[in-house]
Tab-separated table of C-alpha atoms in Angstrom:
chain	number	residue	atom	x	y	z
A	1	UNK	CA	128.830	64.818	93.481
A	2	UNK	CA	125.113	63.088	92.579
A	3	UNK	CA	122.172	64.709	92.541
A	4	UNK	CA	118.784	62.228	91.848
A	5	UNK	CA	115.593	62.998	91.862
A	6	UNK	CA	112.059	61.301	92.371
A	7	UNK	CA	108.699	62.323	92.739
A	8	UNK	CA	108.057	61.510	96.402
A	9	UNK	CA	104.450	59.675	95.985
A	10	UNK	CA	102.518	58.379	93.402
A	11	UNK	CA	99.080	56.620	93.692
A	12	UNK	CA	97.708	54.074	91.023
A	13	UNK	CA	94.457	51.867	90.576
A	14	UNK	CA	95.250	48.221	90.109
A	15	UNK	CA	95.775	46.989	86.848
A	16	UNK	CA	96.819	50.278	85.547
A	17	UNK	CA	100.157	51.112	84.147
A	18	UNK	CA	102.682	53.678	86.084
A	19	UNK	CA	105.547	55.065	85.245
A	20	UNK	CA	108.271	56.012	88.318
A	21	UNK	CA	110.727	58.844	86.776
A	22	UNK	CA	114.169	59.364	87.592
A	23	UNK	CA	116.375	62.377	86.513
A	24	UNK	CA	119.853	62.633	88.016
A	25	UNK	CA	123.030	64.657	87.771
A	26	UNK	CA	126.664	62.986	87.559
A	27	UNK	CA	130.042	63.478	87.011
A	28	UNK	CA	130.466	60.484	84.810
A	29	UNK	CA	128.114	57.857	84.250
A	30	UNK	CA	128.199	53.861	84.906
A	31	UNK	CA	125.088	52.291	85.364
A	32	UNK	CA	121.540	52.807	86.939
A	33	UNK	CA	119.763	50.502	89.422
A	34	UNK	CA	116.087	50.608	90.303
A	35	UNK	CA	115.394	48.691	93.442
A	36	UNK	CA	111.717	47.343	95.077
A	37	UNK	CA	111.414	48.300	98.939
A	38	UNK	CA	108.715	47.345	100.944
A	39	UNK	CA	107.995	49.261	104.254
A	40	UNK	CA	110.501	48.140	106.847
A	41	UNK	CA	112.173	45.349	104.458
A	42	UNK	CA	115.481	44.964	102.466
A	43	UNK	CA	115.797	46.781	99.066
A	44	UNK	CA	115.276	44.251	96.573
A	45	UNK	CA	117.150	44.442	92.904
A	46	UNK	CA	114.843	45.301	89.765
A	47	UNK	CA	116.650	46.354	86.819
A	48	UNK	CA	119.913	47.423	85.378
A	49	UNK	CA	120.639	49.783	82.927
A	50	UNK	CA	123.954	50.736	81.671
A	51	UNK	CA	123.511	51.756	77.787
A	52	UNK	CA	120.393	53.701	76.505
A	53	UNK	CA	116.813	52.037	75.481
A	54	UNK	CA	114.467	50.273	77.322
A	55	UNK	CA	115.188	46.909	79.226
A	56	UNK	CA	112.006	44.765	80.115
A	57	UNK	CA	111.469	42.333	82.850
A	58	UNK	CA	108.136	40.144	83.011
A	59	UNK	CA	105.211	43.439	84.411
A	60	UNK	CA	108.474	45.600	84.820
A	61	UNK	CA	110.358	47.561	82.195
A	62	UNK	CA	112.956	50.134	83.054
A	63	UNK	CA	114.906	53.003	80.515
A	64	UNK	CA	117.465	54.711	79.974
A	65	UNK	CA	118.667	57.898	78.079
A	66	UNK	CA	122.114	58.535	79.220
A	67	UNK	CA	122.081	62.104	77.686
A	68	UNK	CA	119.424	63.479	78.864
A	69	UNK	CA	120.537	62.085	82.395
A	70	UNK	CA	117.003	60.571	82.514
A	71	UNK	CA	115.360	57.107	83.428
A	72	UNK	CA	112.177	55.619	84.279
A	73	UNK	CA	110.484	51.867	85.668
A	74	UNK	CA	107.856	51.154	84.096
A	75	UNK	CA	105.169	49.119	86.262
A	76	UNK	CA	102.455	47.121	84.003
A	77	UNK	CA	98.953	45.517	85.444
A	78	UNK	CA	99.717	46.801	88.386
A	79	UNK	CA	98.758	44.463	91.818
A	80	UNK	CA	98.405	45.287	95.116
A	81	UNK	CA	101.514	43.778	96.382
A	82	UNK	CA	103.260	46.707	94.623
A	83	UNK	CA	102.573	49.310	96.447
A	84	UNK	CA	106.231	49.930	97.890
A	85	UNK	CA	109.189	52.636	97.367
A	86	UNK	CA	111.026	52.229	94.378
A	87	UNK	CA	114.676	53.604	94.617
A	88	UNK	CA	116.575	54.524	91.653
A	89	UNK	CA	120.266	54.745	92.011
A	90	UNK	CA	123.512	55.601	90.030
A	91	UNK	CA	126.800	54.620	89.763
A	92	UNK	CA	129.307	57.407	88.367
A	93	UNK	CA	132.233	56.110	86.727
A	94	UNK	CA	135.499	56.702	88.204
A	95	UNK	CA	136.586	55.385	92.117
A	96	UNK	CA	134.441	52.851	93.751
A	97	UNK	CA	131.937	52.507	91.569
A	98	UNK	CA	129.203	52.404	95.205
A	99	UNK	CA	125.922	53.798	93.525
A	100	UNK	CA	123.813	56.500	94.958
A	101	UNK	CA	120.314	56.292	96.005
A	102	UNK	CA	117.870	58.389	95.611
A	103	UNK	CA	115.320	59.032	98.277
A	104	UNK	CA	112.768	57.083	96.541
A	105	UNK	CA	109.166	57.371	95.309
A	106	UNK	CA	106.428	55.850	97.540
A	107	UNK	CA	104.324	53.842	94.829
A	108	UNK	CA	100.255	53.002	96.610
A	109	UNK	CA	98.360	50.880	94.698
A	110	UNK	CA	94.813	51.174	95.385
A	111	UNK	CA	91.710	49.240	94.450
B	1	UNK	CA	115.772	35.400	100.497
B	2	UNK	CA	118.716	37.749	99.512
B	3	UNK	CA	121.520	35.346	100.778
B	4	UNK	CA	122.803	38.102	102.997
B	5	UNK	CA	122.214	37.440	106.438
B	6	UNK	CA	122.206	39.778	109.379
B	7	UNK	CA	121.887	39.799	113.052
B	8	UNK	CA	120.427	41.417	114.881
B	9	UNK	CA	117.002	42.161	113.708
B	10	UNK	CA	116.458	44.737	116.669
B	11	UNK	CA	118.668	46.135	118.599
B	12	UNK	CA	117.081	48.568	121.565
B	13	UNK	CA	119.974	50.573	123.605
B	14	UNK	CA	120.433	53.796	125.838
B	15	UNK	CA	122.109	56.946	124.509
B	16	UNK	CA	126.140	56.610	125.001
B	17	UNK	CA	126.259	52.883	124.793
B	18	UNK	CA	128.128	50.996	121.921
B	19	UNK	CA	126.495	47.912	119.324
B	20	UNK	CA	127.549	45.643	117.129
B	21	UNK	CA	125.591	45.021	114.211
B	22	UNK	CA	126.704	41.413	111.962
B	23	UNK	CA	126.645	40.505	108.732
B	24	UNK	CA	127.235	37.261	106.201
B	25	UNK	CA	127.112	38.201	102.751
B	26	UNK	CA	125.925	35.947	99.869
B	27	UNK	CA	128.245	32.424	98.894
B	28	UNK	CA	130.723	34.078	96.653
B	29	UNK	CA	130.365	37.723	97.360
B	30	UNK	CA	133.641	39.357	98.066
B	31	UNK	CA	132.304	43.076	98.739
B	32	UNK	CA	130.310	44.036	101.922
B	33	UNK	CA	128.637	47.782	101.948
B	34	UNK	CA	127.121	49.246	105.124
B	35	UNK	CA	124.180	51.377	104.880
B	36	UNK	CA	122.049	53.572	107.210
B	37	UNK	CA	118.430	54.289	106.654
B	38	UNK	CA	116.245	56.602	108.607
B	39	UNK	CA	112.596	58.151	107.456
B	40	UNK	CA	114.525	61.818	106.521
B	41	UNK	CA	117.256	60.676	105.080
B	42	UNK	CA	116.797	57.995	102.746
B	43	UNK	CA	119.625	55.125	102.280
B	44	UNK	CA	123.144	56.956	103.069
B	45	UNK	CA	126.024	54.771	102.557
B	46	UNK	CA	128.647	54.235	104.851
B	47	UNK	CA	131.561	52.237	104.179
B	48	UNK	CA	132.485	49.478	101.581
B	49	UNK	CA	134.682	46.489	102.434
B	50	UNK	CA	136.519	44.246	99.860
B	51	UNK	CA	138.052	40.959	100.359
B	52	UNK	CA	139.077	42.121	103.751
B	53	UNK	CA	140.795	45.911	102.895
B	54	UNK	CA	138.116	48.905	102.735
B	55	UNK	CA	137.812	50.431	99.599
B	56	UNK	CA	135.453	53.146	100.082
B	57	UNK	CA	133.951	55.879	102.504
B	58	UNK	CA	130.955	57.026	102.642
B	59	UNK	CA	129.139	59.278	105.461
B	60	UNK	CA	130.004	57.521	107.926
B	61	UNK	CA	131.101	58.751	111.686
B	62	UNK	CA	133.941	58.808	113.125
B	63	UNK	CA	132.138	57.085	116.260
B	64	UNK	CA	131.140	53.966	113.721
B	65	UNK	CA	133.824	51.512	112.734
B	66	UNK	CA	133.658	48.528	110.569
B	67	UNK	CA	135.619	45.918	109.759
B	68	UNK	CA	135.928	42.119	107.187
B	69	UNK	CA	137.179	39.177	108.692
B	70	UNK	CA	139.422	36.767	106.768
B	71	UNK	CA	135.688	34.522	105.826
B	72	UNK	CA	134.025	37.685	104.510
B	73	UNK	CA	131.385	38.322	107.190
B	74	UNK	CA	131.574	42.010	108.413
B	75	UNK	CA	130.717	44.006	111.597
B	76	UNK	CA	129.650	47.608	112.314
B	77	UNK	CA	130.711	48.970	115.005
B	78	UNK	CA	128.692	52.251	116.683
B	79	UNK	CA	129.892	53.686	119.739
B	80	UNK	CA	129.018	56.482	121.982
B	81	UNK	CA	125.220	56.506	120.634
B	82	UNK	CA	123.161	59.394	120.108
B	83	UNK	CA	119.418	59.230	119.923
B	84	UNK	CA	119.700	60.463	116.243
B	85	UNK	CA	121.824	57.230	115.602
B	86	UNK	CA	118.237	55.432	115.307
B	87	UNK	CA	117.974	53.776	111.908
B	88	UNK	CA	117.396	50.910	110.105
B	89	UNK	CA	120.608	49.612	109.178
B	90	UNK	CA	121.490	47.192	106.068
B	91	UNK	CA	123.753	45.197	104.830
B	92	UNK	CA	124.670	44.294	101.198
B	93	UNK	CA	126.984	41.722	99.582
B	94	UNK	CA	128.077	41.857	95.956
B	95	UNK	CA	130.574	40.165	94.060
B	96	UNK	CA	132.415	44.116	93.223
B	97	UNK	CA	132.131	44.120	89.651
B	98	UNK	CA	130.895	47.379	88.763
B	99	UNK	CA	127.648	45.786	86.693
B	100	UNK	CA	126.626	43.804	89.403
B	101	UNK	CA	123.378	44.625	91.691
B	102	UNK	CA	123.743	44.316	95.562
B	103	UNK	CA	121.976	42.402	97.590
B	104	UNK	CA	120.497	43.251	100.405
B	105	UNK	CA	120.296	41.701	104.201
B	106	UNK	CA	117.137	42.233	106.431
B	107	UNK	CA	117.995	44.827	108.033
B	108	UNK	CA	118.821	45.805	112.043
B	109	UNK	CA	116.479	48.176	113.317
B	110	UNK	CA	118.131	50.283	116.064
B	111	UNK	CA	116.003	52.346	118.713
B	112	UNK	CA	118.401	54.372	120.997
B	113	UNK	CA	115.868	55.569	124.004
């Protein structure tokens, strides 16, 4: 089986920098998501990472280190309208390939 | 706007009755996942559909059912429902290769009273 884990909550000011850490636990590794949920809405996709070293988007930058079974999303001049959960999930390698989700970390952005 | 489209966006319903939750996944998506979310749980998947045949099984119930139809669009079946069957539930599309993200529908929010 998976085991992920993510700090529940984390508050930031805006315009700040955050980082969201995720360390998980698989038998066989192929690929980690990070997702954007807003309370009550669809996940939305951020990032994919599938080899090690750091990937970056625009504000958002996500990372990878496959042997240490470690990752973080990295959230830059942080706004308001990020204050959401961020779910990281992984894919083990093998079967299906459906990724599993962690419970997420509640991100509040605050003045 | 995800692409995936899903209907209904509430559903409200009595204990022991039976649903049917709908969903269209993205132009060119062959794979359909179901997935229940509630506050203490966190997104538990359910069942996977691919071009029609079901490839994989998550926690899902032996009350739910799901099923794809020839043009792709899937349904999700709950039956007998239990007051702890409230969730949001979500649909997701993807085109099954392993590097590619899903996409998510809107949601249907079931309250079982």
């Amino acid at each position: 089986g998976q085991n992920i884990d993510q700090p529940t909550e984390m508050t930031a000011t805006e315009g700040a920098i955050v980082q969201i850490n995720c360390t998980y636990q698989t038998s066989g590794f192929n690929g980690l998501f990070w997702y954007q949920q807003h309370a009550g809405e669809a996940p939305t996709f951020l990032s994919y990472n599938v080899l090690d070293g750091l990937e970056e988007k625009g504000r958002f930058s996500s990372f990878l280190s496959r042997s240490k079974g470690y990752s973080y999303l990295l959230l830059k001049e942080l706004q308001m309208k990020d204050s959401a959960s961020y779910l990281c999930a992984v894919r083990a390698s093998g079967g299906s390939y459906i990724p599993t989700f962690g419970r997420g970390t509640s991100l509040i952005v605050h003045p | 706007d995800s692409g995936v489209t899903q209907t209904p966006k509430h559903l409200i319903t009595a204990t022991g009755q039976r649903v049917t939750l709908r969903c269209s996944p993205r132009s060119g998506d062959l794979s359909v996942y179901w997935y229940q979310q509630s506050l203490d749980q966190g997104l538990q998947f359910l069942i996977q559909y691919y071009n029609g045949e079901e490839r994989a099984k998550g926690n899902i119930l032996e009350r739910f059912s799901a099923q794809q139809f020839p043009d792709l669009h899937s349904e999700l079946n709950l039956s007998s429902l239990e007051l702890g069957d409230s969730a949001l539930y979500f649909c997701a599309s993807s085109t099954g290769d392993s590097n590619q993200p899903q996409h998510f529908g809107d949601g249907t929010r079931l309250s079982i009273l």
